[in-house]
Coordinates of C-alpha atoms and ligand atoms in Angstrom, one line a residue:
X9 CA -20.6 28.1 -44.4
X10 CA -19.1 29.9 -41.5
X11 CA -19.6 28.9 -37.9
X12 CA -21.8 31.7 -36.5
X13 CA -20.1 31.5 -33.0
X14 CA -16.5 31.7 -34.2
X15 CA -16.7 33.2 -37.7
X16 CA -14.3 30.5 -39.0
X17 CA -15.4 28.1 -41.7
X18 CA -17.4 25.1 -40.3
X19 CA -15.4 21.9 -40.1
X20 CA -16.7 19.2 -42.4
X21 CA -16.8 15.5 -41.5
X22 CA -17.6 12.5 -43.7
X23 CA -19.1 9.5 -42.0
X24 CA -19.3 6.0 -43.6
X25 CA -22.0 3.9 -42.0
X26 CA -24.2 6.9 -41.2
X27 CA -27.3 4.8 -41.3
X28 CA -26.0 2.5 -38.6
X29 CA -26.3 2.8 -34.8
X30 CA -23.1 4.7 -34.3
X31 CA -23.4 6.8 -37.5
X32 CA -26.6 8.3 -36.3
X33 CA -25.3 9.2 -32.8
X34 CA -22.1 10.6 -34.3
X35 CA -23.9 12.7 -36.9
X36 CA -26.0 14.2 -34.1
X37 CA -22.9 14.8 -32.0
X38 CA -21.0 16.6 -34.8
X39 CA -24.0 18.7 -35.9
X40 CA -24.3 19.9 -32.4
X41 CA -20.7 21.0 -32.6
X42 CA -21.3 23.0 -35.7
X43 CA -19.9 20.5 -38.2
X44 CA -21.1 20.1 -41.7
X45 CA -21.8 16.4 -41.9
X46 CA -21.7 14.3 -45.1
X47 CA -22.9 10.7 -44.9
X48 CA -21.8 8.1 -47.3
X49 CA -24.7 5.8 -48.0
X50 CA -24.9 2.6 -50.2
X51 CA -27.7 2.0 -52.6
X52 CA -30.6 -0.2 -51.4
X53 CA -34.0 -1.1 -52.8
X54 CA -35.8 0.5 -49.8
X55 CA -34.8 3.7 -47.9
X56 CA -33.2 2.7 -44.6
X57 CA -32.7 6.2 -43.0
X58 CA -34.8 5.3 -39.9
X59 CA -32.0 6.2 -37.4
X60 CA -31.3 9.5 -39.0
X61 CA -34.8 10.6 -40.0
X62 CA -34.7 13.4 -37.5
X63 CA -31.5 14.8 -39.1
X64 CA -32.9 15.0 -42.6
X65 CA -32.1 18.3 -44.2
X66 CA -29.1 18.8 -41.9
X67 CA -26.9 16.1 -43.6
X68 CA -25.6 15.8 -47.1
X69 CA -25.5 12.4 -48.6
X70 CA -23.0 10.8 -51.0
X71 CA -23.8 7.5 -52.7
X72 CA -20.9 5.2 -52.3
X73 CA -19.8 1.8 -51.1
X74 CA -16.7 0.4 -49.2
X75 CA -16.5 -2.2 -52.0
X76 CA -16.1 0.5 -54.7
X77 CA -12.8 2.4 -54.6
X78 CA -13.9 5.1 -57.1
X79 CA -17.0 6.1 -55.2
X80 CA -14.9 6.8 -52.1
X81 CA -12.3 8.8 -53.9
X82 CA -15.1 10.8 -55.5
X83 CA -16.7 11.4 -52.0
X84 CA -13.5 12.9 -50.7
X85 CA -12.9 15.0 -53.8
X86 CA -16.4 16.4 -53.9
X87 CA -16.9 17.1 -50.2
X88 CA -13.4 17.9 -49.1
X89 CA -13.8 16.7 -45.4
X90 CA -11.5 17.7 -42.6
X91 CA -12.3 14.5 -40.7
X92 CA -13.3 11.0 -41.9
X93 CA -15.0 8.5 -39.6
X94 CA -15.0 5.0 -41.1
X95 CA -17.8 3.3 -39.3
X96 CA -19.1 1.2 -42.2
X97 CA -18.7 -2.5 -41.9
X98 CA -20.4 -5.9 -42.0
X99 CA -20.6 -5.6 -38.3
X100 CA -22.5 -8.7 -37.1
X101 CA -20.2 -11.5 -35.9
X102 CA -22.7 -14.4 -36.5
X103 CA -23.1 -13.3 -40.2
X104 CA -19.4 -13.3 -40.6
X105 CA -19.2 -17.0 -40.2
X106 CA -21.7 -17.5 -43.1
X107 CA -20.3 -14.7 -45.2
X108 CA -16.6 -14.6 -44.5
X109 CA -15.4 -13.3 -47.9
X110 CA -17.9 -10.4 -48.0
X111 CA -16.9 -9.6 -44.4
X112 CA -13.3 -9.5 -45.4
X113 CA -14.0 -7.4 -48.5
X114 CA -16.0 -4.8 -46.5
X115 CA -14.6 -4.8 -42.9
X116 CA -11.0 -5.5 -43.8
X117 CA -10.2 -4.3 -47.4
X118 CA -12.8 -1.6 -47.2
X119 CA -10.4 0.2 -44.7
X120 CA -7.5 0.1 -47.2
X121 CA -9.8 1.6 -49.8
X122 CA -10.7 4.4 -47.4
X123 CA -7.0 5.0 -46.4
X124 CA -5.8 4.9 -50.0
X125 CA -8.4 7.5 -50.9
X126 CA -7.4 9.7 -48.0
X127 CA -3.7 9.4 -49.0
X128 CA -4.3 10.2 -52.7
X129 CA -7.0 13.0 -52.4
X130 CA -5.8 14.9 -49.2
X131 CA -3.4 13.4 -46.7
X132 CA -4.2 16.1 -44.2
X133 CA -7.6 14.6 -43.6
X134 CA -7.9 13.1 -40.0
X135 CA -9.1 9.5 -40.2
X136 CA -10.9 7.4 -37.6
X137 CA -11.1 3.6 -37.9
X138 CA -13.8 1.7 -36.0
X139 CA -11.8 -1.1 -34.5
X140 CA -13.2 -3.5 -32.0
X141 CA -12.8 -5.4 -28.7
X142 CA -13.6 -8.5 -30.8
X143 CA -9.9 -8.4 -31.9
X144 CA -9.0 -9.5 -28.3
X145 CA -11.2 -12.6 -28.8
X146 CA -9.8 -15.4 -26.8
X147 CA -8.3 -12.9 -24.4
X148 CA -4.7 -13.1 -23.4
X149 CA -5.1 -10.9 -20.3
X150 CA -7.9 -9.4 -18.1
X151 CA -8.7 -6.5 -18.4
X152 CA -7.7 -5.8 -22.0
X153 CA -5.6 -2.7 -22.7
X154 CA -4.1 -1.0 -25.8
X155 CA -1.1 -3.4 -25.6
X156 CA -3.1 -6.7 -25.1
X157 CA -2.2 -9.1 -28.0
X158 CA -5.0 -9.9 -30.5
X159 CA -6.6 -13.4 -30.8
X160 CA -9.8 -12.9 -32.9
X161 CA -12.4 -15.7 -32.9
X162 CA -14.5 -14.9 -35.9
X163 CA -14.0 -13.8 -39.6
X164 CA -15.4 -10.5 -38.4
X165 CA -12.7 -10.3 -35.6
X166 CA -10.0 -11.3 -38.1
X167 CA -11.1 -8.5 -40.6
X168 CA -11.1 -6.0 -37.8
X169 CA -7.5 -6.9 -36.9
X170 CA -6.6 -6.3 -40.6
X171 CA -8.5 -2.9 -40.5
X172 CA -6.6 -2.0 -37.3
X173 CA -3.1 -2.8 -38.5
X174 CA -3.6 -1.2 -42.0
X175 CA -4.6 2.0 -40.2
X176 CA -1.4 1.8 -38.1
X177 CA 0.6 1.0 -41.2
X178 CA -0.7 4.0 -43.1
X179 CA 0.0 6.3 -40.1
X180 CA 3.5 5.0 -39.9
X181 CA 4.2 4.8 -43.7
X182 CA 2.6 8.0 -44.9
X183 CA 2.3 10.1 -41.8
X184 CA -1.5 10.2 -41.9
X185 CA -3.4 11.4 -38.8
X186 CA -5.1 8.0 -38.6
X187 CA -6.2 6.4 -35.5
X188 CA -8.1 3.4 -34.3
X189 CA -10.7 3.2 -31.5
X190 CA -10.8 -0.3 -29.9
X191 CA -14.3 0.1 -28.8
X192 CA -16.0 -2.4 -26.5
X193 CA -19.7 -3.3 -27.1
X194 CA -21.9 -0.3 -27.1
X195 CA -25.7 -0.4 -27.3
X196 CA -28.7 1.8 -27.5
X197 CA -32.4 1.8 -28.4
X198 CA -31.1 2.2 -32.0
X199 CA -29.1 -1.0 -31.9
X200 CA -29.8 -3.5 -34.7
X201 CA -32.4 -6.2 -33.6
X202 CA -30.0 -9.1 -34.3
X203 CA -27.5 -8.1 -31.6
X204 CA -28.2 -9.7 -28.3
X205 CA -29.0 -6.6 -26.1
X206 CA -31.6 -5.3 -28.5
X207 CA -32.9 -8.8 -29.2
X208 CA -33.5 -9.1 -25.4
X209 CA -35.0 -5.6 -24.9
X210 CA -37.3 -5.9 -27.8
X211 CA -38.2 -9.5 -26.9
X212 CA -39.0 -8.4 -23.3
X213 CA -41.2 -5.6 -24.6
X214 CA -43.1 -8.0 -26.7
X215 CA -43.7 -10.4 -23.9
X216 CA -44.7 -7.6 -21.5
X217 CA -47.3 -6.5 -24.0
X218 CA -48.6 -10.0 -24.6
X219 CA -47.2 -10.1 -28.2
X220 CA -44.9 -13.1 -27.4
X221 CA -44.3 -15.7 -24.7
X222 CA -40.7 -16.8 -25.1
X223 CA -37.3 -15.5 -26.1
X224 CA -34.9 -17.8 -27.7
X225 CA -31.2 -17.1 -27.2
X226 CA -27.8 -18.8 -27.5
X227 CA -25.0 -18.7 -25.0
X228 CA -26.1 -17.0 -21.8
X229 CA -22.6 -17.2 -20.2
X230 CA -20.8 -14.9 -22.5
X231 CA -19.6 -11.7 -20.7
X232 CA -19.4 -8.3 -22.3
X233 CA -18.3 -4.8 -21.3
X234 CA -21.5 -3.0 -22.4
X235 CA -21.7 0.8 -22.6
X236 CA -24.0 3.4 -24.3
X237 CA -23.4 4.2 -27.9
X238 CA -24.1 8.0 -27.4
X239 CA -21.1 8.1 -25.0
X240 CA -18.8 6.3 -27.4
X241 CA -19.1 8.6 -30.4
X242 CA -17.8 11.4 -28.1
X243 CA -14.6 9.3 -27.7
X244 CA -14.3 8.9 -31.5
X245 CA -14.3 12.7 -31.9
X246 CA -11.9 13.3 -28.9
X247 CA -9.4 10.9 -30.7
X248 CA -9.4 13.1 -33.9
X249 CA -8.8 16.2 -31.8
X250 CA -5.5 15.0 -30.4
X251 CA -2.3 16.7 -31.8
X252 CA -0.7 13.2 -32.4
X253 CA -2.8 10.2 -33.6
X254 CA -3.0 7.4 -31.1
X255 CA -5.1 4.3 -30.7
X256 CA -7.4 3.9 -27.6
X257 CA -9.4 1.2 -25.8
X258 CA -12.9 2.7 -25.1
X259 CA -15.0 0.8 -22.5
X260 CA -16.7 0.9 -19.2
X261 CA -14.4 -1.4 -17.2
X262 CA -17.4 -3.5 -16.0
X263 CA -18.5 -6.9 -17.4
X264 CA -21.8 -8.6 -17.3
X265 CA -23.1 -11.9 -18.8
X266 CA -25.9 -12.3 -21.2
X267 CA -27.9 -13.9 -18.5
X268 CA -27.4 -10.9 -16.2
X269 CA -28.7 -8.6 -19.1
X270 CA -31.8 -10.9 -19.3
X271 CA -32.4 -10.7 -15.6
X272 CA -32.2 -6.9 -15.5
X273 CA -34.3 -6.5 -18.6
X274 CA -37.2 -8.8 -17.4
X275 CA -37.0 -7.3 -14.0
X276 CA -37.6 -3.8 -15.5
X277 CA -41.2 -5.0 -16.6
X278 CA -41.7 -7.1 -13.4
X279 CA -41.1 -10.5 -15.0
X280 CA -38.9 -13.5 -14.2
X281 CA -36.5 -14.2 -17.1
X282 CA -36.3 -17.9 -16.3
X283 CA -40.0 -18.3 -17.2
X284 CA -39.4 -16.9 -20.7
X285 CA -35.9 -17.5 -21.9
X286 CA -35.3 -20.7 -24.0
X287 CA -31.7 -21.6 -24.9
X288 CA -31.5 -22.6 -28.6
X289 CA -28.3 -24.1 -30.0
X290 CA -29.0 -22.3 -33.4
X291 CA -27.7 -19.1 -31.8
X292 CA -24.4 -20.6 -30.7
X293 CA -21.2 -19.6 -32.6
X294 CA -18.5 -22.0 -34.0
X295 CA -16.0 -20.1 -31.8
X296 CA -17.1 -17.9 -28.9
X297 CA -15.5 -14.8 -27.2
X298 CA -16.2 -15.7 -23.7
X299 CA -15.2 -12.6 -21.7
X300 CA -14.5 -9.1 -22.6
X301 CA -13.7 -6.4 -20.2
X302 CA -11.5 -3.3 -20.9
X303 CA -9.2 -1.0 -19.0
X304 CA -10.1 2.5 -20.1
X305 CA -7.5 4.4 -18.0
X306 CA -5.5 5.7 -21.1
X307 CA -8.7 7.2 -22.6
X308 CA -9.6 8.8 -19.2
X309 CA -6.1 10.2 -18.8
X310 CA -5.3 11.5 -22.3
X311 CA -8.8 12.1 -23.8
X312 CA -10.7 13.1 -20.6
X313 CA -13.3 10.5 -21.7
X314 CA -15.4 8.5 -19.2
X315 CA -18.8 6.7 -19.8
X316 CA -21.9 8.4 -18.3
X317 CA -24.4 5.5 -18.4
X318 CA -24.0 2.4 -16.4
X319 CA -25.2 -1.2 -17.1
X320 CA -28.6 -0.9 -15.3
X321 CA -29.3 2.5 -16.8
X322 CA -28.5 1.1 -20.2
X323 CA -30.7 -2.0 -19.9
X324 CA -33.6 0.2 -18.5
X325 CA -33.2 2.7 -21.3
X326 CA -33.4 0.0 -24.0
X327 CA -36.4 -1.8 -22.5
X328 CA -38.3 1.4 -21.9
X329 CA -37.7 2.5 -25.5
X330 CA -38.9 -0.8 -26.9
X331 CA -42.0 -0.8 -24.8
X332 CA -42.8 2.7 -25.9
X333 CA -42.0 1.8 -29.5
X334 CA -44.4 -1.2 -29.5
X335 CA -47.1 0.8 -27.7
X336 CA -46.9 3.3 -30.5
X337 CA -45.6 6.1 -28.2
X338 CA -42.4 6.4 -30.1
X339 CA -42.7 6.8 -33.9
X340 CA -39.1 5.9 -34.7
X341 CA -35.7 5.3 -33.1
X342 CA -34.4 8.8 -33.3
Ligands
NAP22 P1 -24.2 -1.1 -37.8 O1 -25.4 -0.5 -37.0 O2 -24.3 -2.5 -38.2 O3 -23.9 -0.1 -39.0 C1 -23.1 -0.5 -40.0 C2 -23.1 0.5 -41.1 O4 -22.2 0.1 -42.2 C3 -24.5 0.7 -41.8 O5 -24.7 2.1 -42.0 C4 -24.3 0.0 -43.1 O6 -25.1 0.4 -44.1 C5 -22.9 0.3 -43.4 N1 -22.3 -0.6 -44.4 C6 -22.3 -1.9 -44.4 N2 -21.6 -2.4 -45.5 C7 -21.3 -1.3 -46.3 C8 -20.6 -1.1 -47.5 N3 -20.2 -2.2 -48.2 N4 -20.4 0.1 -48.0 C9 -20.9 1.2 -47.2 N5 -21.6 1.1 -46.0 C10 -21.7 -0.2 -45.5 O7 -22.9 -0.9 -36.8 P2 -22.6 0.0 -35.6 O8 -22.9 -0.8 -34.3 O9 -23.1 1.3 -35.8 O10 -21.0 0.0 -35.6 C11 -20.3 1.0 -36.3 C12 -18.8 0.5 -36.5 O11 -18.2 0.2 -35.3 C13 -18.7 -0.8 -37.3 O12 -17.6 -0.8 -38.1 C14 -18.5 -1.9 -36.2 O13 -18.0 -3.1 -36.8 C15 -17.7 -1.1 -35.2 N6 -17.9 -1.5 -33.8 C16 -19.1 -1.6 -33.3 C17 -19.2 -1.8 -32.0 C18 -20.5 -1.9 -31.2 O14 -20.6 -2.5 -30.1 N7 -21.6 -1.3 -31.8 C19 -18.0 -2.1 -31.2 C20 -16.8 -2.1 -31.8 C21 -16.7 -1.7 -33.1 P3 -26.7 -0.1 -44.3 O15 -27.5 0.7 -43.4 O16 -26.9 0.2 -45.8 O17 -26.7 -1.6 -44.0
GDD23 N1 -26.7 -11.9 -31.4 C1 -26.9 -12.8 -30.5 N2 -28.1 -13.4 -30.5 N3 -25.9 -13.1 -29.5 C2 -26.3 -14.0 -28.6 C3 -27.5 -14.6 -28.6 C4 -28.4 -14.3 -29.6 O1 -29.5 -14.9 -29.6 N4 -27.5 -15.4 -27.4 C5 -26.3 -15.3 -26.9 N5 -25.5 -14.4 -27.5 C6 -24.2 -14.0 -27.1 C7 -23.2 -14.2 -28.3 O2 -22.8 -15.5 -28.5 C8 -22.1 -13.3 -27.9 O3 -21.3 -13.9 -27.0 C9 -22.8 -12.2 -27.0 O4 -24.2 -12.7 -26.9 C10 -22.9 -10.8 -27.8 O5 -23.3 -11.0 -29.0 P1 -23.7 -9.8 -30.0 O6 -24.7 -8.8 -29.4 O7 -24.1 -10.3 -31.3 O8 -22.4 -8.9 -30.1 P2 -20.9 -9.3 -30.3 O9 -20.1 -9.1 -29.0 O10 -20.7 -10.7 -31.0 O11 -20.3 -8.2 -31.3 C11 -20.7 -6.8 -31.1 O12 -19.6 -6.2 -30.4 C12 -18.4 -6.2 -31.0 C13 -17.4 -5.5 -30.0 O13 -16.9 -6.4 -29.1 C14 -20.9 -6.1 -32.5 O14 -21.3 -4.9 -32.3 C15 -19.5 -6.1 -33.2 O15 -19.7 -5.3 -34.4 C16 -18.5 -5.4 -32.2 O16 -17.2 -5.2 -32.8

């Protein structure tokens, strides 16, 4: 189909992980720019399209899995994308300690399967890899930049380091336009309920509405550089529009503790966090990432990218959305 504004054929993007938080925002972002969007989805026993329900009819789907090479090759052959965004992963750090092999197969080797498919089917495809600030782990410098050494602290972090370097390697070995976004934590009302920000915003909403009285959390001292997912997908796209592929740190440059997040979230509904939060050892990790804060100056200079939502706006957006959801004012997360 042609783009009605330019007359040239619409660009086509394939997104893996389209049912996830980032996949849903990226699909929206690309559709708004006139792209044809294909989402790779894996088979499950129930439909899990909640985050993209509002985009149904505008996205094509391809059944595939990062664990299955042939399904990836077939997705590229059938849909001939110009850009591939590899967002699929086993993305929860805590789960990676319990399922390290699955995490490695998906989050590490899955990237090689994607890159090999690109190399074999059409090496002119532009490829984005969802790398992570978890790669910095036990940080060697503050703030973290594109050249900060990696020291991952979980099987997830280790898998992401592999995914990052195999992307660099395929770029250097085969000349692919492949790049890697080292994204710091980004959140939204569509964040999975197990991640700490959404666990807090949802827990706060339940307590505010009298549906719960306490919120059990782990390490309150951990600090993260939290931004808004809707901003971060714009950075992914900008990376693929560069003439030369390059890797970027994407962050806000501000860091806050889990405790500060609690404080702000409970304050939004007029409650005192200390009366409701209970620390539970069950949520501590075998090895922790204590402090993440990025330096996003390279992305600002070369991509013209800057975050638009600050910490307090993010917390309030998430709490308000969860209160609305539980009150039945929001039907879904889209
Ligand atoms: P998410 O909400 O957990 O979504 C993960 C997606 O991957 C889901 O669509 C999931 O499908 C899919 N997936 C999992 N295993 C798969 C497999 N074997 N084959 C095909 N698809 C599979 O994650 P997110 O927050 O959107 O993050 C997107 C990417 O960015 C991930 O790679 C994550 O590691 C990375 N990242 C995230 C952040 C962040 O703060 N959000 C920061 C840095 C990097 P189902 O719906 O079927 O489970
Ligand atoms: N999930 C969770 N649940 N985390 C808790 C809890 C709790 O009850 N209590 C404290 N925390 C602390 C964790 O120990 C961690 O230090 C911090 O909150 C953030 O945890 P998560 O929200 O689970 O995110 P993450 O930082 O481990 O990983 C996320 O960000 C990475 C980028 O740095 C994920 O989105 C990864 O996929 C992503 O790569």
